[in-house]
C-alpha positions as YAML, in Angstrom:
chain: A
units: angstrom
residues:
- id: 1
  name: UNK
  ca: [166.06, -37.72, 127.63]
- id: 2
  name: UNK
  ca: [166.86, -34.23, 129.13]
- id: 3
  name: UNK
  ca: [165.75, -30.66, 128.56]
- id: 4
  name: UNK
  ca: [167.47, -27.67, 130.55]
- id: 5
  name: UNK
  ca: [165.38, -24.28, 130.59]
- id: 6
  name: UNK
  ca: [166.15, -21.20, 132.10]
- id: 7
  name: UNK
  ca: [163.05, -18.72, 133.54]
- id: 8
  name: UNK
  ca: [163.66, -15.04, 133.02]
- id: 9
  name: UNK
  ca: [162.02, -12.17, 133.94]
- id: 10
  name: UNK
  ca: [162.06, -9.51, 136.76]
- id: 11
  name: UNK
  ca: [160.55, -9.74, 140.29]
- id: 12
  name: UNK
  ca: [156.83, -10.25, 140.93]
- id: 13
  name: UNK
  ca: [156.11, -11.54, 137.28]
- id: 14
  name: UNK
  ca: [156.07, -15.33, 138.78]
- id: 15
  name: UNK
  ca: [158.88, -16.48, 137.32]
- id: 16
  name: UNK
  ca: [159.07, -18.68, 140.46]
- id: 17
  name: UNK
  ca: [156.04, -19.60, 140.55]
- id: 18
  name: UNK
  ca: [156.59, -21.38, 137.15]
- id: 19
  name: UNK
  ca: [159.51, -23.02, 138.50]
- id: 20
  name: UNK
  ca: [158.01, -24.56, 141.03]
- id: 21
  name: UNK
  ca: [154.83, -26.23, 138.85]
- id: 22
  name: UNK
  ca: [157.50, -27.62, 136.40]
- id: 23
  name: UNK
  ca: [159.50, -29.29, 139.20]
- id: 24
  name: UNK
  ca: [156.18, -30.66, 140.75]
- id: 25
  name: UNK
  ca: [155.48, -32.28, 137.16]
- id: 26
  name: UNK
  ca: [158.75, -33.43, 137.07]
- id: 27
  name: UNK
  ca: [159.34, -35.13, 140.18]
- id: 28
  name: UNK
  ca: [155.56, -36.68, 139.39]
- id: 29
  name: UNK
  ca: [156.52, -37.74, 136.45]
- id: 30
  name: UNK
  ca: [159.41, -39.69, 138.50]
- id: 31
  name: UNK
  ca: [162.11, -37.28, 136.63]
- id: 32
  name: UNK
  ca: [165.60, -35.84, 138.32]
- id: 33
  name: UNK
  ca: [165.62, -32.58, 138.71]
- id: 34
  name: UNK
  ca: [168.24, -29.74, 139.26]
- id: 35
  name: UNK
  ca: [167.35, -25.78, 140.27]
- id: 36
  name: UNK
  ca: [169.19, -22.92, 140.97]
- id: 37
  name: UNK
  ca: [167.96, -19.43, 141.47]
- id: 38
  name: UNK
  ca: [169.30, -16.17, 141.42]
- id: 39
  name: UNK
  ca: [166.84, -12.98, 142.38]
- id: 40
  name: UNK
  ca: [168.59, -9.57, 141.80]
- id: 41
  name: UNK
  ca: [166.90, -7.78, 143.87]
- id: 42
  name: UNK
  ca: [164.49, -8.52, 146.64]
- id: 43
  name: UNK
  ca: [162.29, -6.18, 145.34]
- id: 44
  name: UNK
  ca: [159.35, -6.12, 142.25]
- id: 45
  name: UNK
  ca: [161.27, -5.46, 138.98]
- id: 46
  name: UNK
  ca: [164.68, -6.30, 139.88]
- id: 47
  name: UNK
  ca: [166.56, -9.70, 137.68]
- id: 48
  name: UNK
  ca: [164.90, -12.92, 138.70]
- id: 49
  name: UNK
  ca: [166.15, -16.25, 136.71]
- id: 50
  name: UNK
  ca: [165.90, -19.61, 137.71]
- id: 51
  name: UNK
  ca: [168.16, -22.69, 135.89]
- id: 52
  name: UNK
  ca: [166.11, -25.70, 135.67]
- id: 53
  name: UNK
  ca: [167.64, -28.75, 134.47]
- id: 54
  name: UNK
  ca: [165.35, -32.02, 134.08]
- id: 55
  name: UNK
  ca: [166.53, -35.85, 132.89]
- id: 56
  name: UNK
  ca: [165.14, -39.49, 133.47]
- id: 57
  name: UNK
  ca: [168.91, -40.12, 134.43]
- id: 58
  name: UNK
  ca: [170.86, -38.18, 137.60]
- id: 59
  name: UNK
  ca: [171.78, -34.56, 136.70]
- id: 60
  name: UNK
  ca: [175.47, -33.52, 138.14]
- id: 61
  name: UNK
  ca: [175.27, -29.93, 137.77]
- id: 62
  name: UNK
  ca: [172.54, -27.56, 138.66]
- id: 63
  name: UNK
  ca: [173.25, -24.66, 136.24]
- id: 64
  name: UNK
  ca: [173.02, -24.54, 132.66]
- id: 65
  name: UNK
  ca: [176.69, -24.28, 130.27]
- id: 66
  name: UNK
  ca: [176.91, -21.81, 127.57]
- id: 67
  name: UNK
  ca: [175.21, -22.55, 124.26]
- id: 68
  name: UNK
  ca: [172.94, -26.19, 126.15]
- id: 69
  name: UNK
  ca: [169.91, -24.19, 127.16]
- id: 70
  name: UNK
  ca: [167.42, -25.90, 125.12]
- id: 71
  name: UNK
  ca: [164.53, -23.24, 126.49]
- id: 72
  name: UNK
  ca: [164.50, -19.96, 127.03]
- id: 73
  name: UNK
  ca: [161.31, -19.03, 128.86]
- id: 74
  name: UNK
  ca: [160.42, -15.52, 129.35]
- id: 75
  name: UNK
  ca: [158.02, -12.99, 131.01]
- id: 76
  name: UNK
  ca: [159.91, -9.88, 129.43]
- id: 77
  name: UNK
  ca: [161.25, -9.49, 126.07]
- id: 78
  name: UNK
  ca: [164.59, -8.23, 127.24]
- id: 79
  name: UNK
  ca: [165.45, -10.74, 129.79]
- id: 80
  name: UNK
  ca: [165.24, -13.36, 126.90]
- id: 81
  name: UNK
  ca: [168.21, -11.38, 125.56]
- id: 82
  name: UNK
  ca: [170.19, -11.61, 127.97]
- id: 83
  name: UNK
  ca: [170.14, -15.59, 128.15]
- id: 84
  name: UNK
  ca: [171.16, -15.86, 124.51]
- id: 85
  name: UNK
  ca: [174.80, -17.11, 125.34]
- id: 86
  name: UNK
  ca: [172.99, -20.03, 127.01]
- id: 87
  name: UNK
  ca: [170.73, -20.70, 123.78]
- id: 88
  name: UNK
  ca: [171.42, -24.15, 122.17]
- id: 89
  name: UNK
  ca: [171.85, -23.61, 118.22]
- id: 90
  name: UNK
  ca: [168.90, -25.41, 118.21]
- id: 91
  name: UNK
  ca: [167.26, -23.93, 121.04]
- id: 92
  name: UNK
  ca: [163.95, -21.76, 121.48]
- id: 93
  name: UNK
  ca: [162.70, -18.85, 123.21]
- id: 94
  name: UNK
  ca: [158.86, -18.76, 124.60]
- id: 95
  name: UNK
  ca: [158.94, -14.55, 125.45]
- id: 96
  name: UNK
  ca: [155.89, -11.86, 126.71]
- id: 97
  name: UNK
  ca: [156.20, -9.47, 124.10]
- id: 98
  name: UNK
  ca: [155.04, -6.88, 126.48]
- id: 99
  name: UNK
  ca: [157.74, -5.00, 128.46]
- id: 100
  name: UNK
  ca: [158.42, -4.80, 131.99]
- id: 101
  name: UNK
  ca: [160.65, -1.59, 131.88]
- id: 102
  name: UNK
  ca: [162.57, -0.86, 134.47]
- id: 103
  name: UNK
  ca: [165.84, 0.71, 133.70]
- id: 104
  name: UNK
  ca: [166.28, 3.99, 132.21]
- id: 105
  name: UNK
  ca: [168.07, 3.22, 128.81]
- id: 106
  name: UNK
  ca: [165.85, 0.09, 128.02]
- id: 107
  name: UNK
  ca: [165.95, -0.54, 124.13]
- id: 108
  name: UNK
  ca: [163.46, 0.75, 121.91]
- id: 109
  name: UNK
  ca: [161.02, -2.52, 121.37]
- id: 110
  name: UNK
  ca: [161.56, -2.99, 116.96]
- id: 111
  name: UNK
  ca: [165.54, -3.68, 118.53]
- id: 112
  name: UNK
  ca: [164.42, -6.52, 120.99]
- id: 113
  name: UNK
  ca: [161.79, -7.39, 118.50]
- id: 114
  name: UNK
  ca: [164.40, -7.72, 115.61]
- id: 115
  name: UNK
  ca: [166.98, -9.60, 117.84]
- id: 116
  name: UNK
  ca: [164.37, -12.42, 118.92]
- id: 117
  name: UNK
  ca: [163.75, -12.92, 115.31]
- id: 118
  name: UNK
  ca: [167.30, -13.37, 114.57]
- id: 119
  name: UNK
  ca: [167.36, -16.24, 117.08]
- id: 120
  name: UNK
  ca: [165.09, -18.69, 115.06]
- id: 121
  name: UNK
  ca: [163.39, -20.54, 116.39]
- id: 122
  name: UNK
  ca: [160.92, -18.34, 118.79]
- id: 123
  name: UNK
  ca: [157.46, -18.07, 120.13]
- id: 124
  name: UNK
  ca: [156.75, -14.02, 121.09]
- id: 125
  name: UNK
  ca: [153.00, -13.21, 121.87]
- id: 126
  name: UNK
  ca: [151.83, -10.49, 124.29]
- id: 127
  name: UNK
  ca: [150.88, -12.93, 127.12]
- id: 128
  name: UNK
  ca: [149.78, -10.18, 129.70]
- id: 129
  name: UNK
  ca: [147.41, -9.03, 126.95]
- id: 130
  name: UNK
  ca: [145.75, -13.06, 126.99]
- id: 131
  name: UNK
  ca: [145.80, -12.41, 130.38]
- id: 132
  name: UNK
  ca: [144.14, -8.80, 130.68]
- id: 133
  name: UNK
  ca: [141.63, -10.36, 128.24]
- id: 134
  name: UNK
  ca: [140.31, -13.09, 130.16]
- id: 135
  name: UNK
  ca: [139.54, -10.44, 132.85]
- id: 136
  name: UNK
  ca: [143.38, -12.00, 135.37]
- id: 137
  name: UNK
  ca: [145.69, -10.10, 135.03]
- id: 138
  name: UNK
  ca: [148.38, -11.91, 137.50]
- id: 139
  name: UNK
  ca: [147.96, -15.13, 135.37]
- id: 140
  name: UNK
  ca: [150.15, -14.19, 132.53]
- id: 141
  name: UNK
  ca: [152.47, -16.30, 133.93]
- id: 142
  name: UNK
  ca: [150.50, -19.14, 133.38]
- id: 143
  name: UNK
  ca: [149.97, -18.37, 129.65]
- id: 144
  name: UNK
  ca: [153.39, -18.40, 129.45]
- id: 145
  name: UNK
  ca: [153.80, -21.46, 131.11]
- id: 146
  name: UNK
  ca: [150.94, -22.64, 128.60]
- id: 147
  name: UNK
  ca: [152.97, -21.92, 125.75]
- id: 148
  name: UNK
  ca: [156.24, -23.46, 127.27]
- id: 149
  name: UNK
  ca: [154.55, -26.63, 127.34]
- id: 150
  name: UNK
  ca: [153.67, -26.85, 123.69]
- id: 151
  name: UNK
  ca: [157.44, -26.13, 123.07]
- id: 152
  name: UNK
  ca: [158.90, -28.63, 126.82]
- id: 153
  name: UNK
  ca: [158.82, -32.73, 125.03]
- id: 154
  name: UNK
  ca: [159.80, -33.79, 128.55]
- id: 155
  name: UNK
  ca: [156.43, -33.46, 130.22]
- id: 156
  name: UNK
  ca: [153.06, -33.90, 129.79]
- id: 157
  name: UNK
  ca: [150.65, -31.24, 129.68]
- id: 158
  name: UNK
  ca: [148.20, -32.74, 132.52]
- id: 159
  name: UNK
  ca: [151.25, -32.77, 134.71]
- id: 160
  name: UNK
  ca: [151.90, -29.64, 134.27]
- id: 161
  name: UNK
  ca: [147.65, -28.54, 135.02]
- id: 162
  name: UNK
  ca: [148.37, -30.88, 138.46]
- id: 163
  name: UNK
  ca: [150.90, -28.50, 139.52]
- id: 164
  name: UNK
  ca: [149.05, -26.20, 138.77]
- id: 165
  name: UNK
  ca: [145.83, -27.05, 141.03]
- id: 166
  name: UNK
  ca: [148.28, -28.57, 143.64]
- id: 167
  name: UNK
  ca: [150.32, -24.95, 143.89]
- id: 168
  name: UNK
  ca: [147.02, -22.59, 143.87]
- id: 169
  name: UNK
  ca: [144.82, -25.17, 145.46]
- id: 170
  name: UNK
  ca: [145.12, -22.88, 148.74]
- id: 171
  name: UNK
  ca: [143.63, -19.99, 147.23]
- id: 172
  name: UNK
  ca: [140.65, -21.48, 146.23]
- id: 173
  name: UNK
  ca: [138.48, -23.33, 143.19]
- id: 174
  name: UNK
  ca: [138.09, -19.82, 141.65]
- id: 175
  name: UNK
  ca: [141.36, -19.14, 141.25]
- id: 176
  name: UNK
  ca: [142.59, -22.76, 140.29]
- id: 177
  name: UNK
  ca: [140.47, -22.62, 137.25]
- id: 178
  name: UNK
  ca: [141.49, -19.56, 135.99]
- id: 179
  name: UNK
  ca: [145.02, -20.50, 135.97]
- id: 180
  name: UNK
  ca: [144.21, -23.51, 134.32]
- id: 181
  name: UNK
  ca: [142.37, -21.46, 131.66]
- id: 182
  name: UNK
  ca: [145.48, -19.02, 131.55]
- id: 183
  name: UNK
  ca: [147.44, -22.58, 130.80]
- id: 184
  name: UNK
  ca: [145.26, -24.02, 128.32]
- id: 185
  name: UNK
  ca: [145.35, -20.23, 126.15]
- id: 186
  name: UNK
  ca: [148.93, -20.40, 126.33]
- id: 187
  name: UNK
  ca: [149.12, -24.06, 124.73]
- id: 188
  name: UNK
  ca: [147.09, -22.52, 122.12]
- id: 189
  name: UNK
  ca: [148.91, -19.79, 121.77]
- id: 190
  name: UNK
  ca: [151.81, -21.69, 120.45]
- id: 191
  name: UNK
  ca: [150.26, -24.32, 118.62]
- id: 192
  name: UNK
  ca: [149.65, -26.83, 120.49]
- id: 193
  name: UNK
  ca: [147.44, -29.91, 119.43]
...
C-alpha cells in the first residue's frame, strides 16, 4: 500500500508543520517515507510545497510524477491549482476555501471555485473560518490536516493526534488540546466516521 500527497500553500500557513506530524505517524506506524521540500521564498506568503511519499515497501524516489499524486492537500485555494498536473485521475484535493492573496492578478474566487469542482473528487471548506470559530486562529492547519485524514487510508487517525501532541508538546497542554480539537473538526468536516 502507498499514498503520495503533496502540501501546498504559501509561507507561514504551516504547511510544514503538517508535514512533519504525517511523517511522525508514518515512521510510527513502521511506514517508509520519502520528503522533499521546496519554499519559494523565505518569507510569509511566498510558494511553500512539500512532496510526501509514504509505502509499507522502500520508496525510490522522493518527488511525486505527473498525474500519481493521490492527495492534494491545501491551505489556499489557488495553490491546489497549481498541483493539478500531479492529480491522479482518481485523485482528491482537501483545499481552505479562504484565500491567502498575495499576488496582484490573483483570480477572482467563482474561477478557482469552478476549477476545483471540475476536478471531482474534492473536499473545499473555509478551514481558517473552523479555526477563527473555535477562538485559534493559527490552527487552521490542523483542521486541514483533520480533514486530510478522513480522505489519507494509509494512517490512522490516533497516529496522526500523537504527532500532534509529540510536535506541540513544547508549547504546552493548552495548546496541545486545541490542536487536537482543530484535528478532530477537520475529520468532521469531511465526513469522517
Amino acid at each position: 500500500m502507498k499514498e503520495d500527497l503533496i502540501l501546498a500553500g504559501v509561507g507561514g500557513q504551516g504547511i510544514l508543520s503538517i508535514a512533519t506530524i504525517i511523517g511522525k505517524a508514518a515512521l510510527g506506524q513502521g511506514l517508509y517515507l520519502k520528503q522533499a521540500e521546496v519554499h519559494g521564498m523565505s518569507q510569509r506568503g511566498g510558494d511553500v510545497q512539500s512532496h510526501l511519499r509514504l509505502s509499507d515497501k522502500p520508496i525510490d524516489s522522493d518527488l511525486i510524477p505527473h498525474g500519481q499524486c493521490d492527495l492534494i492537500v491545501s491551505l489556499e485555494p489557488m495553490e491546489a491549482l497549481r498541483y493539478l498536473p500531479w492529480l491522479s485521475k482518481d485523485g482528491w484535493i482537501i483545499t481552505n476555501t479562504n484565500p491567502f492573496v498575495n499576488i496582484p492578478d490573483y483570480p477572482g474566487m467563482e474561477e478557482v471555485k469552478k476549477a476545483l469542482a471540475a476536478t471531482g473528487n474534492v473536499v473545499a471548506f473555509d478551514a481558517d473560518g473552523i479555526a477563527k470559530g473555535m477562538q485559534s486562529p493559527r490552527s487552521a492547519n490542523m483542521v486541514l490536516l483533520g480533514a486530510t485524514a478522513a480522505k489519507l487510508g494509509i494512517l490512522k487517525p490516533e497516529l496522526l493526534r500523537e504527532g500532534i501532541r509529540s510536535i506541540f508538546a513544547r508549547k504546552g497542554e493548552a495548546v496541545v488540546e486545541v490542536n487536537l480539537k482543530a484535528f478532530d473538526a477537520g475529520l468532521k468536516e469531511a465526513g469522517y466516521e
